[in-house]
PDB file of C-alpha atoms in Angstrom:
ATOM      1  CA  UNK A   1      65.494 -28.099 -32.525  1.00  0.00           C
ATOM      2  CA  UNK A   2      62.271 -28.199 -33.994  1.00  0.00           C
ATOM      3  CA  UNK A   3      61.215 -31.921 -34.663  1.00  0.00           C
ATOM      4  CA  UNK A   4      57.819 -33.471 -35.249  1.00  0.00           C
ATOM      5  CA  UNK A   5      55.710 -34.302 -32.135  1.00  0.00           C
ATOM      6  CA  UNK A   6      57.627 -31.678 -30.278  1.00  0.00           C
ATOM      7  CA  UNK A   7      54.939 -29.675 -27.783  1.00  0.00           C
ATOM      8  CA  UNK A   8      55.143 -26.140 -27.303  1.00  0.00           C
ATOM      9  CA  UNK A   9      53.366 -23.607 -25.092  1.00  0.00           C
ATOM     10  CA  UNK A  10      51.564 -20.817 -27.208  1.00  0.00           C
ATOM     11  CA  UNK A  11      50.625 -17.412 -25.427  1.00  0.00           C
ATOM     12  CA  UNK A  12      47.273 -17.902 -26.606  1.00  0.00           C
ATOM     13  CA  UNK A  13      47.042 -20.478 -24.096  1.00  0.00           C
ATOM     14  CA  UNK A  14      46.928 -23.355 -26.513  1.00  0.00           C
ATOM     15  CA  UNK A  15      49.417 -26.314 -26.384  1.00  0.00           C
ATOM     16  CA  UNK A  16      50.811 -26.742 -30.016  1.00  0.00           C
ATOM     17  CA  UNK A  17      52.491 -29.597 -31.499  1.00  0.00           C
ATOM     18  CA  UNK A  18      54.879 -29.726 -34.136  1.00  0.00           C
ATOM     19  CA  UNK A  19      54.329 -31.945 -37.324  1.00  0.00           C
ATOM     20  CA  UNK A  20      55.170 -33.345 -40.667  1.00  0.00           C
ATOM     21  CA  UNK A  21      52.703 -32.285 -43.561  1.00  0.00           C
ATOM     22  CA  UNK A  22      48.932 -33.300 -41.800  1.00  0.00           C
ATOM     23  CA  UNK A  23      47.961 -34.205 -45.308  1.00  0.00           C
ATOM     24  CA  UNK A  24      50.561 -36.585 -46.842  1.00  0.00           C
ATOM     25  CA  UNK A  25      52.836 -37.224 -43.712  1.00  0.00           C
ATOM     26  CA  UNK A  26      56.061 -36.269 -45.352  1.00  0.00           C
ATOM     27  CA  UNK A  27      58.819 -33.984 -43.938  1.00  0.00           C
ATOM     28  CA  UNK A  28      60.151 -30.987 -46.046  1.00  0.00           C
ATOM     29  CA  UNK A  29      57.628 -28.497 -45.628  1.00  0.00           C
ATOM     30  CA  UNK A  30      58.680 -24.697 -45.454  1.00  0.00           C
ATOM     31  CA  UNK A  31      57.438 -21.535 -43.994  1.00  0.00           C
ATOM     32  CA  UNK A  32      54.745 -19.776 -46.133  1.00  0.00           C
ATOM     33  CA  UNK A  33      53.385 -17.031 -43.815  1.00  0.00           C
ATOM     34  CA  UNK A  34      52.550 -16.333 -40.157  1.00  0.00           C
ATOM     35  CA  UNK A  35      48.854 -14.733 -39.037  1.00  0.00           C
ATOM     36  CA  UNK A  36      47.028 -13.476 -35.961  1.00  0.00           C
ATOM     37  CA  UNK A  37      43.768 -14.707 -35.650  1.00  0.00           C
ATOM     38  CA  UNK A  38      41.456 -11.968 -34.461  1.00  0.00           C
ATOM     39  CA  UNK A  39      39.971 -14.116 -31.757  1.00  0.00           C
ATOM     40  CA  UNK A  40      43.340 -15.610 -29.971  1.00  0.00           C
ATOM     41  CA  UNK A  41      46.793 -13.940 -28.784  1.00  0.00           C
ATOM     42  CA  UNK A  42      49.841 -14.805 -30.975  1.00  0.00           C
ATOM     43  CA  UNK A  43      51.050 -15.214 -34.011  1.00  0.00           C
ATOM     44  CA  UNK A  44      50.336 -18.833 -35.692  1.00  0.00           C
ATOM     45  CA  UNK A  45      52.664 -20.185 -38.481  1.00  0.00           C
ATOM     46  CA  UNK A  46      51.441 -21.806 -41.933  1.00  0.00           C
ATOM     47  CA  UNK A  47      53.646 -23.858 -43.666  1.00  0.00           C
ATOM     48  CA  UNK A  48      53.629 -25.517 -47.117  1.00  0.00           C
ATOM     49  CA  UNK A  49      54.384 -29.246 -47.914  1.00  0.00           C
ATOM     50  CA  UNK A  50      57.276 -29.622 -50.572  1.00  0.00           C
ATOM     51  CA  UNK A  51      55.910 -32.891 -51.522  1.00  0.00           C
ATOM     52  CA  UNK A  52      52.110 -32.695 -51.640  1.00  0.00           C
ATOM     53  CA  UNK A  53      51.839 -29.010 -51.609  1.00  0.00           C
ATOM     54  CA  UNK A  54      49.254 -28.622 -49.157  1.00  0.00           C
ATOM     55  CA  UNK A  55      49.427 -25.831 -46.844  1.00  0.00           C
ATOM     56  CA  UNK A  56      49.362 -26.533 -42.862  1.00  0.00           C
ATOM     57  CA  UNK A  57      49.284 -24.587 -39.258  1.00  0.00           C
ATOM     58  CA  UNK A  58      52.392 -25.889 -37.768  1.00  0.00           C
ATOM     59  CA  UNK A  59      52.941 -26.080 -35.186  1.00  0.00           C
ATOM     60  CA  UNK A  60      48.969 -26.878 -34.649  1.00  0.00           C
ATOM     61  CA  UNK A  61      46.664 -27.409 -31.836  1.00  0.00           C
ATOM     62  CA  UNK A  62      46.751 -30.771 -30.070  1.00  0.00           C
ATOM     63  CA  UNK A  63      43.629 -33.381 -31.306  1.00  0.00           C
ATOM     64  CA  UNK A  64      42.480 -33.498 -27.678  1.00  0.00           C
ATOM     65  CA  UNK A  65      42.386 -29.154 -28.089  1.00  0.00           C
ATOM     66  CA  UNK A  66      40.690 -29.565 -31.249  1.00  0.00           C
ATOM     67  CA  UNK A  67      37.983 -31.973 -30.115  1.00  0.00           C
ATOM     68  CA  UNK A  68      37.301 -29.787 -27.054  1.00  0.00           C
ATOM     69  CA  UNK A  69      36.820 -26.561 -29.114  1.00  0.00           C
ATOM     70  CA  UNK A  70      34.087 -28.296 -31.314  1.00  0.00           C
ATOM     71  CA  UNK A  71      32.510 -30.348 -28.287  1.00  0.00           C
ATOM     72  CA  UNK A  72      31.779 -26.954 -26.654  1.00  0.00           C
ATOM     73  CA  UNK A  73      27.770 -26.336 -26.987  1.00  0.00           C
ATOM     74  CA  UNK A  74      28.241 -22.741 -27.123  1.00  0.00           C
ATOM     75  CA  UNK A  75      29.535 -22.161 -30.575  1.00  0.00           C
ATOM     76  CA  UNK A  76      26.743 -22.934 -32.585  1.00  0.00           C
ATOM     77  CA  UNK A  77      24.669 -20.726 -30.705  1.00  0.00           C
ATOM     78  CA  UNK A  78      27.349 -17.827 -30.102  1.00  0.00           C
ATOM     79  CA  UNK A  79      30.295 -17.441 -32.508  1.00  0.00           C
ATOM     80  CA  UNK A  80      31.974 -14.027 -33.961  1.00  0.00           C
ATOM     81  CA  UNK A  81      33.325 -13.388 -37.756  1.00  0.00           C
ATOM     82  CA  UNK A  82      36.723 -11.809 -38.244  1.00  0.00           C
ATOM     83  CA  UNK A  83      34.727  -8.233 -37.832  1.00  0.00           C
ATOM     84  CA  UNK A  84      33.389  -9.356 -34.513  1.00  0.00           C
ATOM     85  CA  UNK A  85      29.980  -9.794 -35.510  1.00  0.00           C
ATOM     86  CA  UNK A  86      28.263 -12.418 -33.461  1.00  0.00           C
ATOM     87  CA  UNK A  87      26.728 -15.265 -35.480  1.00  0.00           C
ATOM     88  CA  UNK A  88      24.201 -18.125 -34.585  1.00  0.00           C
ATOM     89  CA  UNK A  89      25.259 -21.111 -36.551  1.00  0.00           C
ATOM     90  CA  UNK A  90      21.911 -22.657 -35.328  1.00  0.00           C
ATOM     91  CA  UNK A  91      19.832 -19.542 -36.889  1.00  0.00           C
ATOM     92  CA  UNK A  92      21.490 -19.799 -39.846  1.00  0.00           C
ATOM     93  CA  UNK A  93      20.876 -23.277 -40.553  1.00  0.00           C
ATOM     94  CA  UNK A  94      17.614 -22.960 -42.688  1.00  0.00           C
ATOM     95  CA  UNK A  95      19.180 -19.875 -44.729  1.00  0.00           C
ATOM     96  CA  UNK A  96      21.333 -22.480 -46.550  1.00  0.00           C
ATOM     97  CA  UNK A  97      18.668 -24.835 -47.585  1.00  0.00           C
ATOM     98  CA  UNK A  98      19.026 -23.605 -51.169  1.00  0.00           C
ATOM     99  CA  UNK A  99      22.309 -24.212 -51.143  1.00  0.00           C
ATOM    100  CA  UNK A 100      22.440 -27.523 -49.803  1.00  0.00           C
ATOM    101  CA  UNK A 101      19.681 -28.332 -52.196  1.00  0.00           C
ATOM    102  CA  UNK A 102      21.950 -27.803 -55.092  1.00  0.00           C
ATOM    103  CA  UNK A 103      24.209 -30.241 -53.727  1.00  0.00           C
ATOM    104  CA  UNK A 104      21.586 -33.206 -53.342  1.00  0.00           C
ATOM    105  CA  UNK A 105      20.633 -32.483 -56.856  1.00  0.00           C
ATOM    106  CA  UNK A 106      23.886 -32.961 -58.032  1.00  0.00           C
ATOM    107  CA  UNK A 107      24.792 -36.076 -56.045  1.00  0.00           C
ATOM    108  CA  UNK A 108      21.510 -37.740 -56.835  1.00  0.00           C
ATOM    109  CA  UNK A 109      22.612 -37.434 -60.505  1.00  0.00           C
ATOM    110  CA  UNK A 110      25.462 -39.947 -59.630  1.00  0.00           C
ATOM    111  CA  UNK A 111      23.744 -41.784 -56.385  1.00  0.00           C
ATOM    112  CA  UNK A 112      19.826 -41.569 -56.559  1.00  0.00           C
ATOM    113  CA  UNK A 113      19.436 -43.552 -53.403  1.00  0.00           C
ATOM    114  CA  UNK A 114      21.631 -46.039 -50.973  1.00  0.00           C
ATOM    115  CA  UNK A 115      23.549 -45.878 -47.719  1.00  0.00           C
ATOM    116  CA  UNK A 116      24.967 -42.468 -46.923  1.00  0.00           C
ATOM    117  CA  UNK A 117      27.307 -41.344 -44.322  1.00  0.00           C
ATOM    118  CA  UNK A 118      27.406 -37.357 -43.349  1.00  0.00           C
ATOM    119  CA  UNK A 119      30.835 -36.597 -41.160  1.00  0.00           C
ATOM    120  CA  UNK A 120      30.584 -33.809 -38.919  1.00  0.00           C
ATOM    121  CA  UNK A 121      26.777 -33.465 -39.871  1.00  0.00           C
ATOM    122  CA  UNK A 122      26.096 -30.646 -37.487  1.00  0.00           C
ATOM    123  CA  UNK A 123      22.159 -30.371 -36.808  1.00  0.00           C
ATOM    124  CA  UNK A 124      21.414 -32.717 -39.890  1.00  0.00           C
ATOM    125  CA  UNK A 125      20.323 -30.312 -42.532  1.00  0.00           C
ATOM    126  CA  UNK A 126      22.168 -32.334 -45.353  1.00  0.00           C
ATOM    127  CA  UNK A 127      20.895 -35.350 -44.117  1.00  0.00           C
ATOM    128  CA  UNK A 128      17.675 -34.219 -43.728  1.00  0.00           C
ATOM    129  CA  UNK A 129      17.386 -32.789 -47.312  1.00  0.00           C
ATOM    130  CA  UNK A 130      18.900 -36.313 -48.685  1.00  0.00           C
ATOM    131  CA  UNK A 131      15.437 -37.250 -47.749  1.00  0.00           C
ATOM    132  CA  UNK A 132      14.180 -41.036 -46.771  1.00  0.00           C
ATOM    133  CA  UNK A 133      15.524 -42.636 -49.969  1.00  0.00           C
ATOM    134  CA  UNK A 134      18.787 -43.109 -48.559  1.00  0.00           C
ATOM    135  CA  UNK A 135      19.683 -44.898 -45.061  1.00  0.00           C
ATOM    136  CA  UNK A 136      21.122 -42.116 -43.333  1.00  0.00           C
ATOM    137  CA  UNK A 137      23.538 -42.023 -40.440  1.00  0.00           C
ATOM    138  CA  UNK A 138      25.661 -39.149 -39.054  1.00  0.00           C
ATOM    139  CA  UNK A 139      28.774 -38.317 -37.033  1.00  0.00           C
ATOM    140  CA  UNK A 140      29.074 -35.660 -35.262  1.00  0.00           C
ATOM    141  CA  UNK A 141      31.330 -34.379 -32.143  1.00  0.00           C
ATOM    142  CA  UNK A 142      29.164 -31.756 -30.524  1.00  0.00           C
ATOM    143  CA  UNK A 143      26.665 -32.836 -28.190  1.00  0.00           C
ATOM    144  CA  UNK A 144      24.031 -29.949 -28.875  1.00  0.00           C
ATOM    145  CA  UNK A 145      24.368 -30.808 -32.525  1.00  0.00           C
ATOM    146  CA  UNK A 146      23.833 -34.695 -31.725  1.00  0.00           C
ATOM    147  CA  UNK A 147      20.927 -33.960 -29.278  1.00  0.00           C
ATOM    148  CA  UNK A 148      19.287 -31.605 -31.994  1.00  0.00           C
ATOM    149  CA  UNK A 149      19.182 -34.426 -34.583  1.00  0.00           C
ATOM    150  CA  UNK A 150      17.859 -37.114 -32.238  1.00  0.00           C
ATOM    151  CA  UNK A 151      15.113 -34.576 -31.254  1.00  0.00           C
ATOM    152  CA  UNK A 152      14.328 -33.572 -34.892  1.00  0.00           C
ATOM    153  CA  UNK A 153      14.964 -36.926 -37.169  1.00  0.00           C
ATOM    154  CA  UNK A 154      14.656 -40.453 -36.838  1.00  0.00           C
ATOM    155  CA  UNK A 155      18.261 -41.360 -38.622  1.00  0.00           C
ATOM    156  CA  UNK A 156      21.209 -42.426 -36.253  1.00  0.00           C
ATOM    157  CA  UNK A 157      24.074 -40.055 -35.262  1.00  0.00           C
ATOM    158  CA  UNK A 158      27.349 -41.508 -33.390  1.00  0.00           C
ATOM    159  CA  UNK A 159      28.539 -38.709 -31.098  1.00  0.00           C
ATOM    160  CA  UNK A 160      31.833 -38.398 -30.829  1.00  0.00           C
ATOM    161  CA  UNK A 161      35.445 -38.103 -32.891  1.00  0.00           C
ATOM    162  CA  UNK A 162      35.073 -39.031 -36.305  1.00  0.00           C
ATOM    163  CA  UNK A 163      38.207 -40.473 -36.724  1.00  0.00           C
ATOM    164  CA  UNK A 164      37.727 -43.364 -34.225  1.00  0.00           C
ATOM    165  CA  UNK A 165      34.788 -44.193 -35.893  1.00  0.00           C
ATOM    166  CA  UNK A 166      34.961 -47.732 -37.458  1.00  0.00           C
ATOM    167  CA  UNK A 167      32.431 -49.231 -40.412  1.00  0.00           C
ATOM    168  CA  UNK A 168      32.768 -52.032 -42.284  1.00  0.00           C
ATOM    169  CA  UNK A 169      34.756 -51.761 -46.149  1.00  0.00           C
ATOM    170  CA  UNK A 170      32.076 -50.953 -48.532  1.00  0.00           C
ATOM    171  CA  UNK A 171      29.362 -49.820 -45.889  1.00  0.00           C
ATOM    172  CA  UNK A 172      28.154 -46.767 -47.933  1.00  0.00           C
ATOM    173  CA  UNK A 173      27.518 -45.511 -51.296  1.00  0.00           C
ATOM    174  CA  UNK A 174      28.101 -42.015 -50.582  1.00  0.00           C
ATOM    175  CA  UNK A 175      30.016 -40.070 -47.887  1.00  0.00           C
ATOM    176  CA  UNK A 176      29.899 -36.231 -47.235  1.00  0.00           C
ATOM    177  CA  UNK A 177      32.445 -34.377 -45.267  1.00  0.00           C
ATOM    178  CA  UNK A 178      31.597 -31.000 -45.080  1.00  0.00           C
ATOM    179  CA  UNK A 179      33.021 -28.317 -43.289  1.00  0.00           C
ATOM    180  CA  UNK A 180      35.062 -30.805 -41.286  1.00  0.00           C
ATOM    181  CA  UNK A 181      37.994 -32.122 -43.199  1.00  0.00           C
ATOM    182  CA  UNK A 182      40.265 -29.075 -42.261  1.00  0.00           C
ATOM    183  CA  UNK A 183      39.838 -29.664 -38.481  1.00  0.00           C
ATOM    184  CA  UNK A 184      41.624 -33.341 -38.790  1.00  0.00           C
ATOM    185  CA  UNK A 185      44.854 -33.707 -37.290  1.00  0.00           C
ATOM    186  CA  UNK A 186      45.271 -36.308 -39.886  1.00  0.00           C
ATOM    187  CA  UNK A 187      43.275 -35.518 -43.151  1.00  0.00           C
ATOM    188  CA  UNK A 188      44.960 -37.423 -45.227  1.00  0.00           C
ATOM    189  CA  UNK A 189      44.579 -40.745 -43.029  1.00  0.00           C
ATOM    190  CA  UNK A 190      40.908 -40.149 -42.494  1.00  0.00           C
ATOM    191  CA  UNK A 191      40.294 -39.553 -46.306  1.00  0.00           C
ATOM    192  CA  UNK A 192      41.889 -43.092 -46.849  1.00  0.00           C
ATOM    193  CA  UNK A 193      39.646 -44.468 -44.199  1.00  0.00           C
ATOM    194  CA  UNK A 194      36.399 -43.032 -45.800  1.00  0.00           C
ATOM    195  CA  UNK A 195      37.954 -44.677 -49.264  1.00  0.00           C
ATOM    196  CA  UNK A 196      37.667 -47.867 -47.731  1.00  0.00           C
ATOM    197  CA  UNK A 197      34.275 -47.427 -46.252  1.00  0.00           C
ATOM    198  CA  UNK A 198      32.618 -46.695 -49.626  1.00  0.00           C
ATOM    199  CA  UNK A 199      32.019 -49.129 -52.277  1.00  0.00           C
ATOM    200  CA  UNK A 200      33.412 -48.932 -55.644  1.00  0.00           C
ATOM    201  CA  UNK A 201      31.856 -46.479 -57.564  1.00  0.00           C
ATOM    202  CA  UNK A 202      30.637 -44.600 -54.114  1.00  0.00           C
ATOM    203  CA  UNK A 203      30.816 -40.922 -54.061  1.00  0.00           C
ATOM    204  CA  UNK A 204      32.795 -38.877 -51.789  1.00  0.00           C
ATOM    205  CA  UNK A 205      31.355 -35.212 -51.177  1.00  0.00           C
ATOM    206  CA  UNK A 206      33.750 -32.708 -50.087  1.00  0.00           C
ATOM    207  CA  UNK A 207      32.562 -28.993 -49.012  1.00  0.00           C
ATOM    208  CA  UNK A 208      34.329 -25.643 -47.650  1.00  0.00           C
ATOM    209  CA  UNK A 209      37.700 -26.912 -48.676  1.00  0.00           C
ATOM    210  CA  UNK A 210      39.759 -23.758 -48.084  1.00  0.00           C
ATOM    211  CA  UNK A 211      41.495 -22.748 -51.243  1.00  0.00           C
ATOM    212  CA  UNK A 212      44.496 -21.119 -50.312  1.00  0.00           C
ATOM    213  CA  UNK A 213      45.123 -19.716 -54.001  1.00  0.00           C
ATOM    214  CA  UNK A 214      42.027 -17.760 -54.042  1.00  0.00           C
ATOM    215  CA  UNK A 215      42.267 -14.439 -54.937  1.00  0.00           C
ATOM    216  CA  UNK A 216      41.410 -13.174 -51.795  1.00  0.00           C
ATOM    217  CA  UNK A 217      44.027 -15.332 -50.077  1.00  0.00           C
ATOM    218  CA  UNK A 218      46.769 -14.084 -52.376  1.00  0.00           C
ATOM    219  CA  UNK A 219      45.939 -10.304 -51.950  1.00  0.00           C
ATOM    220  CA  UNK A 220      44.951 -10.463 -47.951  1.00  0.00           C
ATOM    221  CA  UNK A 221      47.786 -13.176 -47.372  1.00  0.00           C
ATOM    222  CA  UNK A 222      48.210 -12.775 -43.443  1.00  0.00           C
ATOM    223  CA  UNK A 223      44.334 -11.464 -43.163  1.00  0.00           C
ATOM    224  CA  UNK A 224      42.861 -13.838 -45.320  1.00  0.00           C
ATOM    225  CA  UNK A 225      39.346 -14.507 -43.246  1.00  0.00           C
ATOM    226  CA  UNK A 226      39.817 -18.263 -42.919  1.00  0.00           C
ATOM    227  CA  UNK A 227      43.545 -18.542 -41.479  1.00  0.00           C
ATOM    228  CA  UNK A 228      42.796 -19.924 -37.990  1.00  0.00           C
ATOM    229  CA  UNK A 229      44.938 -22.732 -35.919  1.00  0.00           C
ATOM    230  CA  UNK A 230      41.890 -24.922 -35.769  1.00  0.00           C
ATOM    231  CA  UNK A 231      41.783 -24.944 -39.680  1.00  0.00           C
ATOM    232  CA  UNK A 232      44.837 -27.156 -39.782  1.00  0.00           C
ATOM    233  CA  UNK A 233      45.013 -27.656 -43.597  1.00  0.00           C
ATOM    234  CA  UNK A 234      44.570 -25.443 -46.698  1.00  0.00           C
ATOM    235  CA  UNK A 235      44.321 -26.643 -50.236  1.00  0.00           C
ATOM    236  CA  UNK A 236      44.629 -25.363 -53.878  1.00  0.00           C
ATOM    237  CA  UNK A 237      42.540 -27.168 -56.468  1.00  0.00           C
ATOM    238  CA  UNK A 238      45.880 -28.997 -57.900  1.00  0.00           C
ATOM    239  CA  UNK A 239      46.454 -30.275 -54.248  1.00  0.00           C
ATOM    240  CA  UNK A 240      42.791 -31.531 -54.098  1.00  0.00           C
ATOM    241  CA  UNK A 241      43.009 -33.314 -57.593  1.00  0.00           C
ATOM    242  CA  UNK A 242      46.811 -34.963 -56.635  1.00  0.00           C
ATOM    243  CA  UNK A 243      45.524 -36.242 -53.078  1.00  0.00           C
ATOM    244  CA  UNK A 244      42.694 -37.393 -54.137  1.00  0.00           C
ATOM    245  CA  UNK A 245      43.984 -39.494 -57.236  1.00  0.00           C
ATOM    246  CA  UNK A 246      46.739 -40.752 -54.614  1.00  0.00           C
ATOM    247  CA  UNK A 247      44.208 -42.081 -52.702  1.00  0.00           C
ATOM    248  CA  UNK A 248      42.026 -44.014 -55.409  1.00  0.00           C
ATOM    249  CA  UNK A 249      39.283 -41.290 -55.983  1.00  0.00           C
ATOM    250  CA  UNK A 250      38.528 -39.531 -59.423  1.00  0.00           C
ATOM    251  CA  UNK A 251      37.367 -36.169 -59.242  1.00  0.00           C
ATOM    252  CA  UNK A 252      33.958 -35.573 -61.201  1.00  0.00           C
ATOM    253  CA  UNK A 253      33.644 -31.964 -60.679  1.00  0.00           C
ATOM    254  CA  UNK A 254      35.363 -29.012 -58.476  1.00  0.00           C
ATOM    255  CA  UNK A 255      33.112 -26.303 -57.626  1.00  0.00           C
ATOM    256  CA  UNK A 256      33.388 -22.494 -56.079  1.00  0.00           C
ATOM    257  CA  UNK A 257      29.996 -22.400 -53.980  1.00  0.00           C
ATOM    258  CA  UNK A 258      29.883 -18.831 -53.365  1.00  0.00           C
ATOM    259  CA  UNK A 259      27.136 -17.726 -55.335  1.00  0.00           C
ATOM    260  CA  UNK A 260      24.917 -20.176 -53.583  1.00  0.00           C
ATOM    261  CA  UNK A 261      25.994 -19.149 -50.114  1.00  0.00           C
ATOM    262  CA  UNK A 262      24.273 -16.893 -47.591  1.00  0.00           C
ATOM    263  CA  UNK A 263      27.527 -14.571 -48.024  1.00  0.00           C
ATOM    264  CA  UNK A 264      26.583 -13.684 -51.874  1.00  0.00           C
ATOM    265  CA  UNK A 265      24.615 -10.335 -51.353  1.00  0.00           C
ATOM    266  CA  UNK A 266      25.047  -6.724 -52.055  1.00  0.00           C
ATOM    267  CA  UNK A 267      26.596  -5.789 -48.255  1.00  0.00           C
ATOM    268  CA  UNK A 268      29.248  -8.367 -48.969  1.00  0.00           C
ATOM    269  CA  UNK A 269      30.115  -7.126 -52.261  1.00  0.00           C
ATOM    270  CA  UNK A 270      30.275  -3.834 -51.283  1.00  0.00           C
ATOM    271  CA  UNK A 271      32.646  -4.925 -48.750  1.00  0.00           C
ATOM    272  CA  UNK A 272      34.626  -6.565 -50.915  1.00  0.00           C
ATOM    273  CA  UNK A 273      35.570  -3.316 -52.747  1.00  0.00           C
ATOM    274  CA  UNK A 274      36.086  -1.525 -49.555  1.00  0.00           C
ATOM    275  CA  UNK A 275      38.282  -3.762 -47.975  1.00  0.00           C
ATOM    276  CA  UNK A 276      40.243  -4.544 -51.099  1.00  0.00           C
ATOM    277  CA  UNK A 277      41.135  -0.599 -50.953  1.00  0.00           C
ATOM    278  CA  UNK A 278      41.751  -0.564 -47.665  1.00  0.00           C
ATOM    279  CA  UNK A 279      43.968  -3.765 -47.747  1.00  0.00           C
ATOM    280  CA  UNK A 280      46.269  -2.039 -50.946  1.00  0.00           C
ATOM    281  CA  UNK A 281      46.110   1.279 -48.451  1.00  0.00           C
ATOM    282  CA  UNK A 282      47.483  -0.476 -45.582  1.00  0.00           C
ATOM    283  CA  UNK A 283      50.391  -2.456 -47.035  1.00  0.00           C
ATOM    284  CA  UNK A 284      52.146   1.163 -47.390  1.00  0.00           C
ATOM    285  CA  UNK A 285      50.467   3.548 -45.152  1.00  0.00           C
ATOM    286  CA  UNK A 286      49.137   1.488 -42.195  1.00  0.00           C
ATOM    287  CA  UNK A 287      50.820  -1.889 -42.494  1.00  0.00           C
ATOM    288  CA  UNK A 288      50.024  -2.517 -38.669  1.00  0.00           C
ATOM    289  CA  UNK A 289      46.011  -2.465 -39.250  1.00  0.00           C
ATOM    290  CA  UNK A 290      44.603  -5.640 -39.853  1.00  0.00           C
ATOM    291  CA  UNK A 291      42.070  -5.730 -42.688  1.00  0.00           C
ATOM    292  CA  UNK A 292      40.487  -9.093 -42.955  1.00  0.00           C
ATOM    293  CA  UNK A 293      39.130 -10.162 -46.203  1.00  0.00           C
ATOM    294  CA  UNK A 294      35.760 -10.512 -47.260  1.00  0.00           C
ATOM    295  CA  UNK A 295      33.664 -13.632 -48.086  1.00  0.00           C
ATOM    296  CA  UNK A 296      34.523 -14.226 -51.986  1.00  0.00           C
ATOM    297  CA  UNK A 297      34.358 -16.483 -54.790  1.00  0.00           C
ATOM    298  CA  UNK A 298      37.235 -18.849 -54.703  1.00  0.00           C
ATOM    299  CA  UNK A 299      37.551 -18.708 -50.787  1.00  0.00           C
ATOM    300  CA  UNK A 300      36.165 -22.477 -50.402  1.00  0.00           C
ATOM    301  CA  UNK A 301      36.047 -25.520 -52.914  1.00  0.00           C
ATOM    302  CA  UNK A 302      33.458 -28.177 -52.814  1.00  0.00           C
ATOM    303  CA  UNK A 303      34.400 -31.446 -54.526  1.00  0.00           C
ATOM    304  CA  UNK A 304      32.508 -34.733 -55.505  1.00  0.00           C
ATOM    305  CA  UNK A 305      34.583 -37.775 -56.284  1.00  0.00           C
ATOM    306  CA  UNK A 306      34.199 -41.142 -57.062  1.00  0.00           C
ATOM    307  CA  UNK A 307      35.914 -44.210 -55.792  1.00  0.00           C
ATOM    308  CA  UNK A 308      37.660 -46.046 -58.246  1.00  0.00           C
ATOM    309  CA  UNK A 309      37.233 -49.830 -58.778  1.00  0.00           C
ATOM    310  CA  UNK A 310      40.349 -51.460 -57.731  1.00  0.00           C
ATOM    311  CA  UNK A 311      41.469 -48.819 -55.211  1.00  0.00           C
TER     312      UNK A 311
END
């Protein structure tokens, strides 16, 4: 019998744990699809919650395994995309300056200065670009990234699991969670903590939430490039708005940042056309050949929200 808390050995070598919805904690999910990530053996299952509508990997890797994966110092220097191309996230850091500058401009319209916390701060690019008008703090689980920040900057970085961090209520005017929320075992619980850490009227910035309702996610389904067992939770715009409202936030803006990212280029647009044709053909002629989706608008979402007074 499958039950929440049940631990399972998987052919990938991962230990998985079955759970209720990782976003709202409720029972009542139903199977959505099964997928095979290119870098791991075996299939993984994606369920959709019947209460909040979020999709989540179930069963999913344990918290200890997630933390061990993201603590590996090599992942920022050597990683691969679904096509098998090697990438260095450390080398790509400066390619994202224009993208991050756009986020900072939008945030400064609401919070021109104050106390800022960046959860999963990587090598500190976002905090660097916020500038000295902010009293900046980072949280980062990866030792390589934490050392890089300490060497380059004078703002503090707390090294470790962000879900174990503690701050006094109302400690911050701005909290950013960038490319990180979907890796938490209980992201809904963590968002409730961030609400308490923010002052009323403070801004929450969530970047790179995976949109399971995007055109690529719908067309490529089990070959959607962002499906991975370490991406535990997947959203739709409606799920994001409902979840944040339930937790005491009001969404100010929901955007699709594709055109600002390094993925918006001629080569990737050509790949979109080529892969879409191959995907449509593979459905009938070669159903056993995976064709992973390209980067495209709608795959990820950024959300700017304000903590409501009284929440």
